[in-house]
Short mmCIF file of C-alpha atoms and ligand atoms in Angstrom, two decimals:
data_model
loop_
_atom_site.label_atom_id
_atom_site.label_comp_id
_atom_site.label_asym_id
_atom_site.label_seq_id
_atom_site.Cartn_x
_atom_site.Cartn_y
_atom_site.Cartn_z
CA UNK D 28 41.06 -18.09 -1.45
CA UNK D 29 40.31 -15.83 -3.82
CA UNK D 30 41.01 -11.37 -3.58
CA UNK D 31 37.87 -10.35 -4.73
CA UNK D 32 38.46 -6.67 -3.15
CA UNK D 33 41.43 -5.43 -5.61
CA UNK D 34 41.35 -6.74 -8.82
CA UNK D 35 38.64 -6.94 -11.31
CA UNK D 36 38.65 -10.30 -12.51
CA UNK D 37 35.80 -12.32 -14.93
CA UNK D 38 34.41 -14.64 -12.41
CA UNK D 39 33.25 -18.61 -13.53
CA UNK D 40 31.01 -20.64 -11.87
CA UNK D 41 33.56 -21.61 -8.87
CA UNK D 42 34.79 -18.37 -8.15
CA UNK D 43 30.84 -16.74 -7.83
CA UNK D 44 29.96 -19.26 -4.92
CA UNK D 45 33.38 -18.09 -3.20
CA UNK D 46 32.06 -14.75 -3.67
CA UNK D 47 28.46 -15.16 -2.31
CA UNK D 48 30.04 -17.09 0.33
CA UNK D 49 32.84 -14.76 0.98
CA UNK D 50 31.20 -11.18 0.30
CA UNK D 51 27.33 -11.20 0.84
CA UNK D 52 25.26 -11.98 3.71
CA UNK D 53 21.98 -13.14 1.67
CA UNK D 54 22.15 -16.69 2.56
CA UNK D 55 22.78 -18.12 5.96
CA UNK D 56 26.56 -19.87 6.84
CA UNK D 57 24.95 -23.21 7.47
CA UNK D 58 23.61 -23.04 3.49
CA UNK D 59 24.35 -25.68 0.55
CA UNK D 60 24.97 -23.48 -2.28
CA UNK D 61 24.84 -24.60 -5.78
CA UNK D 62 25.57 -21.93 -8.63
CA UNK D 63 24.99 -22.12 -12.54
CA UNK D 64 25.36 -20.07 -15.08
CA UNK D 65 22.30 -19.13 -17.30
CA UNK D 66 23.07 -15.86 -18.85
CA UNK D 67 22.00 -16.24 -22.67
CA UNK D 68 21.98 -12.99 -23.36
CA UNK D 69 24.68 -11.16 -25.59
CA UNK D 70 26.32 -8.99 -23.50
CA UNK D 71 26.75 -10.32 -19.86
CA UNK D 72 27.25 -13.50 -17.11
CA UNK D 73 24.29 -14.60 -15.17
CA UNK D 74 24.75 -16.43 -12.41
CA UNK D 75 21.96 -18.61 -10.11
CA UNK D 76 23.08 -19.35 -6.87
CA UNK D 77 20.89 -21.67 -4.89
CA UNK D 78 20.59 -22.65 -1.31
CA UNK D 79 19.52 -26.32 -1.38
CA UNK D 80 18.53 -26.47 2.46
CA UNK D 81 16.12 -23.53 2.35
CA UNK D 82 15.31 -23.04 -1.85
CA UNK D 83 16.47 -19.23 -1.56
CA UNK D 84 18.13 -18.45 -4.41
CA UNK D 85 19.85 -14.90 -5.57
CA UNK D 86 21.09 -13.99 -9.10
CA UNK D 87 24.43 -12.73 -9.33
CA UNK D 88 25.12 -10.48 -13.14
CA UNK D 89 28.69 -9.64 -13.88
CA UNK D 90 29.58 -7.50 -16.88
CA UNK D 91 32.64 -9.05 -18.93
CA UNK D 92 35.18 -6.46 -20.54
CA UNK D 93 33.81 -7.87 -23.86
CA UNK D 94 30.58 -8.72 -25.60
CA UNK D 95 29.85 -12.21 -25.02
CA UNK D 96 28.09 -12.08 -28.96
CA UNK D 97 31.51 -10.75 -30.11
CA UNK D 98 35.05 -9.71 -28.65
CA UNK D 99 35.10 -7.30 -31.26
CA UNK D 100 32.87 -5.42 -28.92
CA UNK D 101 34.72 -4.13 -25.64
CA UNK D 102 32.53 -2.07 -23.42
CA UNK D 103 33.38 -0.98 -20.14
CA UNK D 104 32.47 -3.08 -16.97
CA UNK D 105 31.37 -0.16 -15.33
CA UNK D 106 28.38 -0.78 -17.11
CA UNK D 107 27.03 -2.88 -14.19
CA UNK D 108 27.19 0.51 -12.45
CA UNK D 109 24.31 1.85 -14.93
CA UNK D 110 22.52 -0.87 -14.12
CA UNK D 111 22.64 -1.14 -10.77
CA UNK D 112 21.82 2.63 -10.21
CA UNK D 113 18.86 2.48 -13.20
CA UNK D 114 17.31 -0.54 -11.65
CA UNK D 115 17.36 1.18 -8.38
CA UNK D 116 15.71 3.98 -9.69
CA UNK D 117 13.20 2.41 -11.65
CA UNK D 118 12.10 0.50 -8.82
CA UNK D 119 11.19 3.71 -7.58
CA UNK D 120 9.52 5.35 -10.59
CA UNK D 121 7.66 2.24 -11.06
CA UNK D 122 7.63 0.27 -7.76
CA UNK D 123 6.80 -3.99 -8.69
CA UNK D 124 7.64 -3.63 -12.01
CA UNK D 125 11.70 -4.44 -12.00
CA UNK D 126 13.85 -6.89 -9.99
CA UNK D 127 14.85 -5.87 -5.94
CA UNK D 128 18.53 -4.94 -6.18
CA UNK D 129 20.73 -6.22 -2.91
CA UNK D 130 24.51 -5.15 -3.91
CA UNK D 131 26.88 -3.77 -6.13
CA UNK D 132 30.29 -4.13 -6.40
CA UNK D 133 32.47 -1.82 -8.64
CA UNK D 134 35.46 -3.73 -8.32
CA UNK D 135 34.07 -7.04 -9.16
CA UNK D 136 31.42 -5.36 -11.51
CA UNK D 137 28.64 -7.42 -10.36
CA UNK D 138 25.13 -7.07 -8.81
CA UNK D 139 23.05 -9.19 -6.71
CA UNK D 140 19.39 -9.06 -7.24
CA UNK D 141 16.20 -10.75 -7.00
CA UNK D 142 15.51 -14.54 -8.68
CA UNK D 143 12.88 -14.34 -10.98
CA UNK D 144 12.72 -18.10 -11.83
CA UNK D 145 9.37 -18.42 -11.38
CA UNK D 146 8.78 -15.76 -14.04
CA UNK D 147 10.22 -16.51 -17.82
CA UNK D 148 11.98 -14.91 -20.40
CA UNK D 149 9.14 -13.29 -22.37
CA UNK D 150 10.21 -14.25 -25.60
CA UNK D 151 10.80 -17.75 -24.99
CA UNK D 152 6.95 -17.50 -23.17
CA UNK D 153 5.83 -16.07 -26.60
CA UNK D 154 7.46 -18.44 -29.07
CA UNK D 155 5.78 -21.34 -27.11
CA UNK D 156 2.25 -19.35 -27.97
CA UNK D 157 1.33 -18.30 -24.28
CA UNK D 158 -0.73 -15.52 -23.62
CA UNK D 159 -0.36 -12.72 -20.92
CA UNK D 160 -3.57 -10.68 -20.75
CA UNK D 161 -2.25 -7.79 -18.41
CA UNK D 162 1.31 -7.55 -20.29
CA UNK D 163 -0.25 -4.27 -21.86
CA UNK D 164 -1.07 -2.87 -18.54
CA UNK D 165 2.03 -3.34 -17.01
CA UNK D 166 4.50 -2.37 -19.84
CA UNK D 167 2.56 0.60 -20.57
CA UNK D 168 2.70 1.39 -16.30
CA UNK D 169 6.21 0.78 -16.47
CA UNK D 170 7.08 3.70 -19.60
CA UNK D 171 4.94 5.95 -18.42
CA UNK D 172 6.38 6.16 -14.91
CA UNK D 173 10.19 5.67 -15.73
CA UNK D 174 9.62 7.78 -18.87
CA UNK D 175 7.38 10.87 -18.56
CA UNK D 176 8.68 11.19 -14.46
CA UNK D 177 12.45 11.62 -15.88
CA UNK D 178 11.81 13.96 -18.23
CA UNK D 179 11.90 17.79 -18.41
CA UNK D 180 8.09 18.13 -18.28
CA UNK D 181 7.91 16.20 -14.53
CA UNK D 182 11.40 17.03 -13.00
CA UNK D 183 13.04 19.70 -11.80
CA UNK D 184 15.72 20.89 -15.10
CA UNK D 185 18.53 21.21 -13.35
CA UNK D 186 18.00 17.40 -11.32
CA UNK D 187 17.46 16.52 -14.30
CA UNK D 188 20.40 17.66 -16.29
CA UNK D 189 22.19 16.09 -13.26
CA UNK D 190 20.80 12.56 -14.33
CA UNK D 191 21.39 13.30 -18.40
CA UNK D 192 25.29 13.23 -16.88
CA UNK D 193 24.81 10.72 -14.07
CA UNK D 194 23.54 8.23 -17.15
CA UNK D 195 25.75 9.26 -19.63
CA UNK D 196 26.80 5.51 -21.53
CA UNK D 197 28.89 6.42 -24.39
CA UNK D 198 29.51 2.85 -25.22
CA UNK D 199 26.27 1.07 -25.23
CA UNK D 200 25.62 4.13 -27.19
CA UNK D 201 27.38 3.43 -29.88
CA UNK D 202 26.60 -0.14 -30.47
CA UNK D 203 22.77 1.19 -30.87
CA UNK D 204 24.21 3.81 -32.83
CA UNK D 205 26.27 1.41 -34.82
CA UNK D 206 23.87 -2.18 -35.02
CA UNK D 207 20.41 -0.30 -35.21
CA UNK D 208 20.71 3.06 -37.41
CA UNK D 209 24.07 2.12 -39.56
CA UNK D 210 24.94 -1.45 -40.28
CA UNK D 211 21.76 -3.20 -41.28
CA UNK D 212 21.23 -0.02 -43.92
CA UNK D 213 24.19 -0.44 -45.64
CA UNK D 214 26.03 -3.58 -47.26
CA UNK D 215 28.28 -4.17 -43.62
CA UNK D 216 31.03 -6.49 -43.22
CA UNK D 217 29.30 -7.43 -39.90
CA UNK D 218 25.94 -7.69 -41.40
CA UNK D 219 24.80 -11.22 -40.84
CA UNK D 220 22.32 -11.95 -43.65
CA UNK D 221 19.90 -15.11 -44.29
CA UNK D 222 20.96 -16.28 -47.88
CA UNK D 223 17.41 -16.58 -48.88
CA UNK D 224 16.76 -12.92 -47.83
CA UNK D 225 19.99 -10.96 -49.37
CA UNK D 226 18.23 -10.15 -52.97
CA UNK D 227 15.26 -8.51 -51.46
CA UNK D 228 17.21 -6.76 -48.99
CA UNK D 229 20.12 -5.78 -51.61
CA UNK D 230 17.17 -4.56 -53.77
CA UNK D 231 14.43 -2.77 -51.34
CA UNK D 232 16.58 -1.89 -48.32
CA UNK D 233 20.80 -1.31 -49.44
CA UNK D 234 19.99 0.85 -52.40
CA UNK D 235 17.05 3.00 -50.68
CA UNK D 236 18.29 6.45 -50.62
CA UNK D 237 15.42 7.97 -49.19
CA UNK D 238 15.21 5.27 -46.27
CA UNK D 239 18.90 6.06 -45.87
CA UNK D 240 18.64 9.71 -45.19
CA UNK D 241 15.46 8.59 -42.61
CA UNK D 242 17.77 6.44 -40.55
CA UNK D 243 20.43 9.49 -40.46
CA UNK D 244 17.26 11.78 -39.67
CA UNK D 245 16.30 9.18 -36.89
CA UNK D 246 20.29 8.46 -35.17
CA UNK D 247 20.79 11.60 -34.67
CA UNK D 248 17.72 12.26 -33.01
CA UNK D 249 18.47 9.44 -31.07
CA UNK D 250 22.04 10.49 -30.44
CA UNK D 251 20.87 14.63 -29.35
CA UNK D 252 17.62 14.33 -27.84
CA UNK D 253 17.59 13.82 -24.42
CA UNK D 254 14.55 13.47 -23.63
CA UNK D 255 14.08 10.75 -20.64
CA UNK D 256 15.99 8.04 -19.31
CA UNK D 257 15.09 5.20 -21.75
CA UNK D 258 15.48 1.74 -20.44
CA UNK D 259 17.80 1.32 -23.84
CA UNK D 260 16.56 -2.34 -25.25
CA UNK D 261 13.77 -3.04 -23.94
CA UNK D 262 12.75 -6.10 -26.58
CA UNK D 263 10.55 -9.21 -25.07
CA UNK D 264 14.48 -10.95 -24.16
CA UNK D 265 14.66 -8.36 -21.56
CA UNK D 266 11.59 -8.97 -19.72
CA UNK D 267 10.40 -11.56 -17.35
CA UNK D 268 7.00 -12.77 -17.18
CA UNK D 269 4.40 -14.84 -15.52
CA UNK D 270 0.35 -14.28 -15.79
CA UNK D 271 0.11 -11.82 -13.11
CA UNK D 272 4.05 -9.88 -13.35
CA UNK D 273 5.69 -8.24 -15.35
CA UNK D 274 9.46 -7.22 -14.63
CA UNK D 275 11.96 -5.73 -16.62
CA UNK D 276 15.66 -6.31 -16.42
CA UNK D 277 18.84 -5.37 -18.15
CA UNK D 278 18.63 -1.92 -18.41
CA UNK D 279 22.28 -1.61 -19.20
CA UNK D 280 21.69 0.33 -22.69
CA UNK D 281 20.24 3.14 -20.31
CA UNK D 282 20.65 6.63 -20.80
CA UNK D 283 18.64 9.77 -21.93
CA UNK D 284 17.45 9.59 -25.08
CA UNK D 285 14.13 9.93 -26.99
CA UNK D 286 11.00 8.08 -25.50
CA UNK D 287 9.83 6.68 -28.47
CA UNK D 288 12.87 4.33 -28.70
CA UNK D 289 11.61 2.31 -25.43
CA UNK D 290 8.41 2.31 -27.09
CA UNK D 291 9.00 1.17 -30.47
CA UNK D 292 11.65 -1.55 -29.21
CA UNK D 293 8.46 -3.57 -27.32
CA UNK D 294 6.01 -3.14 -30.68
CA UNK D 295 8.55 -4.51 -32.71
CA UNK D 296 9.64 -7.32 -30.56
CA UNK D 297 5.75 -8.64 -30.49
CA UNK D 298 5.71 -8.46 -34.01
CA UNK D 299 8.72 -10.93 -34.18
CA UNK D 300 6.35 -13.39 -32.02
CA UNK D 301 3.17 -12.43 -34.50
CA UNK D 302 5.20 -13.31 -37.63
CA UNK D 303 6.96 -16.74 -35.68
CA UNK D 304 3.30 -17.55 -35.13
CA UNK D 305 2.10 -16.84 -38.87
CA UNK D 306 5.04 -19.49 -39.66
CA UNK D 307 5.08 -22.14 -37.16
CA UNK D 308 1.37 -22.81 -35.63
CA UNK D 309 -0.36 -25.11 -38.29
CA UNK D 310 -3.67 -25.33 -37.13
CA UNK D 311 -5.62 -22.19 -38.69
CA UNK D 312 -7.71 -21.03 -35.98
CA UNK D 313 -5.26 -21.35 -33.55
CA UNK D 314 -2.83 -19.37 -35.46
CA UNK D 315 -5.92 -16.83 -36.03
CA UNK D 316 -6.38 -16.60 -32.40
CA UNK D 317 -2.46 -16.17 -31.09
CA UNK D 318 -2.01 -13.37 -34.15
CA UNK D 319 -5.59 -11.58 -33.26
CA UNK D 320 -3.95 -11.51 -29.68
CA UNK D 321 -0.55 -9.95 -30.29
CA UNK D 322 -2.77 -7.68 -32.78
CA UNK D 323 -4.46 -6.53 -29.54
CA UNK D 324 -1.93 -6.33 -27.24
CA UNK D 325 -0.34 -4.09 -30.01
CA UNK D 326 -3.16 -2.18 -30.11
CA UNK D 327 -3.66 -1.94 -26.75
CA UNK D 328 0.22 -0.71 -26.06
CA UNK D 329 -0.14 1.96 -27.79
CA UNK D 330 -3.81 3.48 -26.72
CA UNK D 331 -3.14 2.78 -23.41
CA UNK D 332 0.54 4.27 -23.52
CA UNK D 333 -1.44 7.53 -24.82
CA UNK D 334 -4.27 8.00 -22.12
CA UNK D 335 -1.49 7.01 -19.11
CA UNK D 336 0.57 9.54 -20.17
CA UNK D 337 -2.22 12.22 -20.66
CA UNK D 338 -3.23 11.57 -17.06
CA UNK D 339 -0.02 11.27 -15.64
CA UNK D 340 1.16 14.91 -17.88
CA UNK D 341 -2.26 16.44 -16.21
CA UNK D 342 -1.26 15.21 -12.59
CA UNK D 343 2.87 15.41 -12.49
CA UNK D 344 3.79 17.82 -14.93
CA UNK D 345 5.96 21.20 -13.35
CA UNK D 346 7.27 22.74 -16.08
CA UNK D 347 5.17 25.84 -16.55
CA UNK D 348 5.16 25.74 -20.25
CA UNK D 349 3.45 21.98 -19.94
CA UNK D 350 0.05 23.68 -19.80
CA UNK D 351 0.30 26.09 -22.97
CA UNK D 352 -3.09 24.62 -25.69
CA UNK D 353 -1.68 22.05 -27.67
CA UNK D 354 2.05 21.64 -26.51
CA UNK D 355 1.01 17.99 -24.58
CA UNK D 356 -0.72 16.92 -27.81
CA UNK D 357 2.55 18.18 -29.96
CA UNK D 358 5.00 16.92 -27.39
CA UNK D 359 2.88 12.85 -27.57
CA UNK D 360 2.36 13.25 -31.56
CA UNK D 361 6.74 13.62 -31.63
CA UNK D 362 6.86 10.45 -29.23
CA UNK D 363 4.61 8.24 -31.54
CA UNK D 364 6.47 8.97 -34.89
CA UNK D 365 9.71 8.40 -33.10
CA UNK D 366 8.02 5.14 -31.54
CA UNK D 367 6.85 3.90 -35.01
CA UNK D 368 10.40 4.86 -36.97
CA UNK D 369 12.10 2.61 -33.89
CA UNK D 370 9.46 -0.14 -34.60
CA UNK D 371 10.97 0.12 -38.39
CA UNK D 372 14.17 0.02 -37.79
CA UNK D 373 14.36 -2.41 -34.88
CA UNK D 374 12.48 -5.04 -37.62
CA UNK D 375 14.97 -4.15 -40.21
CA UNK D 376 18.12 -4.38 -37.68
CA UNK D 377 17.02 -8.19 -36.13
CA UNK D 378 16.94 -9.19 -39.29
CA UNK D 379 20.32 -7.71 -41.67
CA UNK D 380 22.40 -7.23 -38.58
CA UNK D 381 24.52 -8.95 -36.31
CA UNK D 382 22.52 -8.90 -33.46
CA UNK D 383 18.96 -11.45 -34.28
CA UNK D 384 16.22 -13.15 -32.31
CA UNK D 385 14.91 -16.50 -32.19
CA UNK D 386 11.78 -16.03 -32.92
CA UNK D 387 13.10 -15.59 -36.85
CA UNK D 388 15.99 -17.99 -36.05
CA UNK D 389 14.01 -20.88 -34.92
CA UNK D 390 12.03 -20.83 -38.06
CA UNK D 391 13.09 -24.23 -39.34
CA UNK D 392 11.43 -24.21 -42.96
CA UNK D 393 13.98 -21.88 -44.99
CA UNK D 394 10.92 -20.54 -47.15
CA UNK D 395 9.01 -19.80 -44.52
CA UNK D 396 11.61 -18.01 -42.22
CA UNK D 397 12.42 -16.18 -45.52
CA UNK D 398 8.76 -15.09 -45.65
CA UNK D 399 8.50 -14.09 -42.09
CA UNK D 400 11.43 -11.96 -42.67
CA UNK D 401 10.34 -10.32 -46.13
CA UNK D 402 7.55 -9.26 -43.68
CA UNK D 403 9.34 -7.73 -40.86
CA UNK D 404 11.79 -5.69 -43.75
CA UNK D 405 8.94 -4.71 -45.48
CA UNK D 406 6.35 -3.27 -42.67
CA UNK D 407 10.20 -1.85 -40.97
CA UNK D 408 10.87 0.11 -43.94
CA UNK D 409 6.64 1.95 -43.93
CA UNK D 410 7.19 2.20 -40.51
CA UNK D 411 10.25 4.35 -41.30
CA UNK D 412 9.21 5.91 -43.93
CA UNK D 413 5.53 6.41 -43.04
CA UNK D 414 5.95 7.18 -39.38
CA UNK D 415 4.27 10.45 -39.53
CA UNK D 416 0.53 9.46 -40.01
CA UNK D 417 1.20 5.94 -37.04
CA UNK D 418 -0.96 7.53 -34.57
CA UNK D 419 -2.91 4.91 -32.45
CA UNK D 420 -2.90 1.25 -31.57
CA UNK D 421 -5.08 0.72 -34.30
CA UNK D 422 -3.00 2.16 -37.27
CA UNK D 423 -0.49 -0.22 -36.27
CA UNK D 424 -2.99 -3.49 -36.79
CA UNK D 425 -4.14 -2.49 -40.35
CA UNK D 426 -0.56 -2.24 -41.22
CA UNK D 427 0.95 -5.21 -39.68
CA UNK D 428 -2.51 -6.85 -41.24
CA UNK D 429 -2.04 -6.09 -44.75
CA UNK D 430 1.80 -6.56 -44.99
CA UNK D 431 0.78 -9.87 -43.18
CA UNK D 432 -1.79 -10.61 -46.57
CA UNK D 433 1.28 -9.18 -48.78
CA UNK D 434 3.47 -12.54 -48.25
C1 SR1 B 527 26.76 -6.37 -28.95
S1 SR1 B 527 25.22 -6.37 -28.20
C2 SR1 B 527 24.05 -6.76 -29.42
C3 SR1 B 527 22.65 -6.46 -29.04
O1 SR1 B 527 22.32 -7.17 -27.85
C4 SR1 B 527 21.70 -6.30 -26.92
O2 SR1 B 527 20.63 -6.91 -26.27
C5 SR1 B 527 21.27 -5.09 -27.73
O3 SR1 B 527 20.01 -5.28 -28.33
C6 SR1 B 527 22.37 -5.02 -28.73
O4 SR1 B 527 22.04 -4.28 -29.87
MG1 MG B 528 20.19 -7.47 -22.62
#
């Protein structure tokens, strides 16, 4: 028998149906468990534990002391803390659109939550070309709700300040801090760069001094501006989909910071999926029609993100400055240049930086994955530079268009 009430301890796939057995009550005493682990991600283990008698089935997460990407990175297991309490909370702010949480344990460091397997990793959904009409909708339900209601302008400022502390994630901080606004600017030992790329990005991105005095403009407003609590990477790997649900997990990069990030992180990641289309679908029109829809679901993020959080400012907002002519339309105009810099510099970071996604990766043909990712440096560095005049959903198609044409 294992102690799994003392001693923290990184748990394999033995040890987890022990636990369940031994420490939760989800599944009955009479049930044939089987458990696997799936986790894929970069960071954490992800356990499945299924009963065979009745099909229930439970996810189990448990934070290692080190990144599973990298040992070089050790954050602290109390991160499963953050996201136990976030996902909580969130199911709150935006009830339906996150998994049900059923325990936390901050000896083990693990939760227990809701199975999502008949829901699937967006990203994989979108490199296989599906379509999800009502993504929009929901993501833009989702950051207005978690966003605008934990911010000064809808709570209460000294709740709030209470949460800025409560959240507080110093090291999942600093690997943002580090992987998006440092490394992938500057020639990095931990840079990990597709040979076929390094000239253009040793020539249009390393030796840009004005793009590097953006990115120091843009981490520290990222690193002072506390603005709401952001869900902290929220890129199509950390949402689960099916035609009619949306649900986002891994919220462990949570803590206040500046809306736009949350915002920008979800642009960018479609147009990873819009430029894995460009290269891999060979019939034209169908590669017309799967880019005109990521144009519009672009599009439509953003609009929609605007009028959801004018109504929801109108309805929820208690700050009696909230009101004053013009401050709503100053305070949205800030979020949206923020939101378009962060769709900049998550496209440049995927790409230099340690950290990539397979929607580059799987690109088989080297030409063509070099092509797809002289696109995504290209429209990250406008979006950087330019981010002032990125207002509406729009804006963002004519750019993504013509750097599209540019290649
Ligand atoms: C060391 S973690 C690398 C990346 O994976 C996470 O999902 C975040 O995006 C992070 O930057
Ligand atoms: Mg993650």
């Amino acid at each position: 028998m294992r102690d799994f009430t003392t001693t923290y301890f990184t748990m394999n796939e033995k040890d987890m149906l022990e636990y369940v057995r031994t420490r939760l009550s989800y599944f009955s005493v009479d049930a044939e468990l089987t458990c696997q682990e799936i986790g894929d991600g970069n960071l954490n283990y992800v356990f499945r534990i299924i009963d065979t008698k009745s099909n229930k089935s439970l996810i189990v997460k448990q934070a290692g002391p080190v990144a599973r990407i990298s040992d070089e990175f050790k954050v602290s297991p109390d991160r499963n803390r953050i996201e136990s309490e976030i996902l909580t909370l969130q199911h709150e702010l935006a009830p339906g659109f996150v998994p049900k949480m059923y325990h936390y344990d901050p000896i083990m460091n693990c939760c227990a939550m809701e199975d999502l397997s008949d829901h699937e990793i967006m990203r994989t959904a979108l490199l296989k070309y599906r379509k999800f009409p009502l993504f929009a909708d929901h993501i833009t339900t989702f950051m207005v709700n978690t966003l605008l209601l934990t911010s000064d302008i809808v709570m209460g400022h000294k709740e709030k300040k209470e949460q800025v502390k409560q959240f507080t994630n110093p090291e999942l901080c600093e690997i943002t801090e580090d992987l998006v606004f440092t490394e992938p600017f500057i020639d990095h030992p931990r840079n990990d760069v597709f040979e076929g790329s390094k000239e253009f990005i040793q020539e249009n991105i390393w030796g840009d001094q004005e793009l590097l005095l953006e990115t120091a403009k843009l981490k520290f407003e990222f690193m002072t501006n506390t603005q709401s609590l952001l869900h902290g990477d929220l890129h199509t790997g950390s949402i689960f989909i099916k035609e009619d649900s949306t649900k986002v997990i891994d919220p462990e990069f949570a803590f206040y910071g500046p809306i736009g990030y949350d915002i920008g992180n979800v642009i960018a990641n479609l147009i990873f999926a819009y430029v894995h289309a460009r290269a891999t679908i060979e019939d034209e029109s169908k590669k017309t029609d799967y880019m005109t829809y990521l144009e519009e679901t672009i599009r439509d993020i953003v609009d929609l993100f605007k009028d959801k959080f004018d109504t929801a400012w109108n309805k929820k907002a208690t700050e009696p400055v909230a009101n004053y002519l013009g401050f709503k339309q100053h305070y949205l105009a800030t979020i949206l240049e923020t939101a378009a810099a962060v769709t900049g510099l998550e496209l440049c970071r995927r790409i230099i930086g340690i950290a990539h996604v397979k929607d580059i990766t799987s690109i088989q043909d080297p030409d063509k994955r070099v092509e797809a990712e002289k696109i995504c440096l290209s429209l990250g560095k406008m979006f950087i530079l330019e981010r002032a005049w990125v207002k509406n959903g729009e804006d963002y198609v004519k750019v993504i268009r013509e750097f599209e044409q540019l290649f």
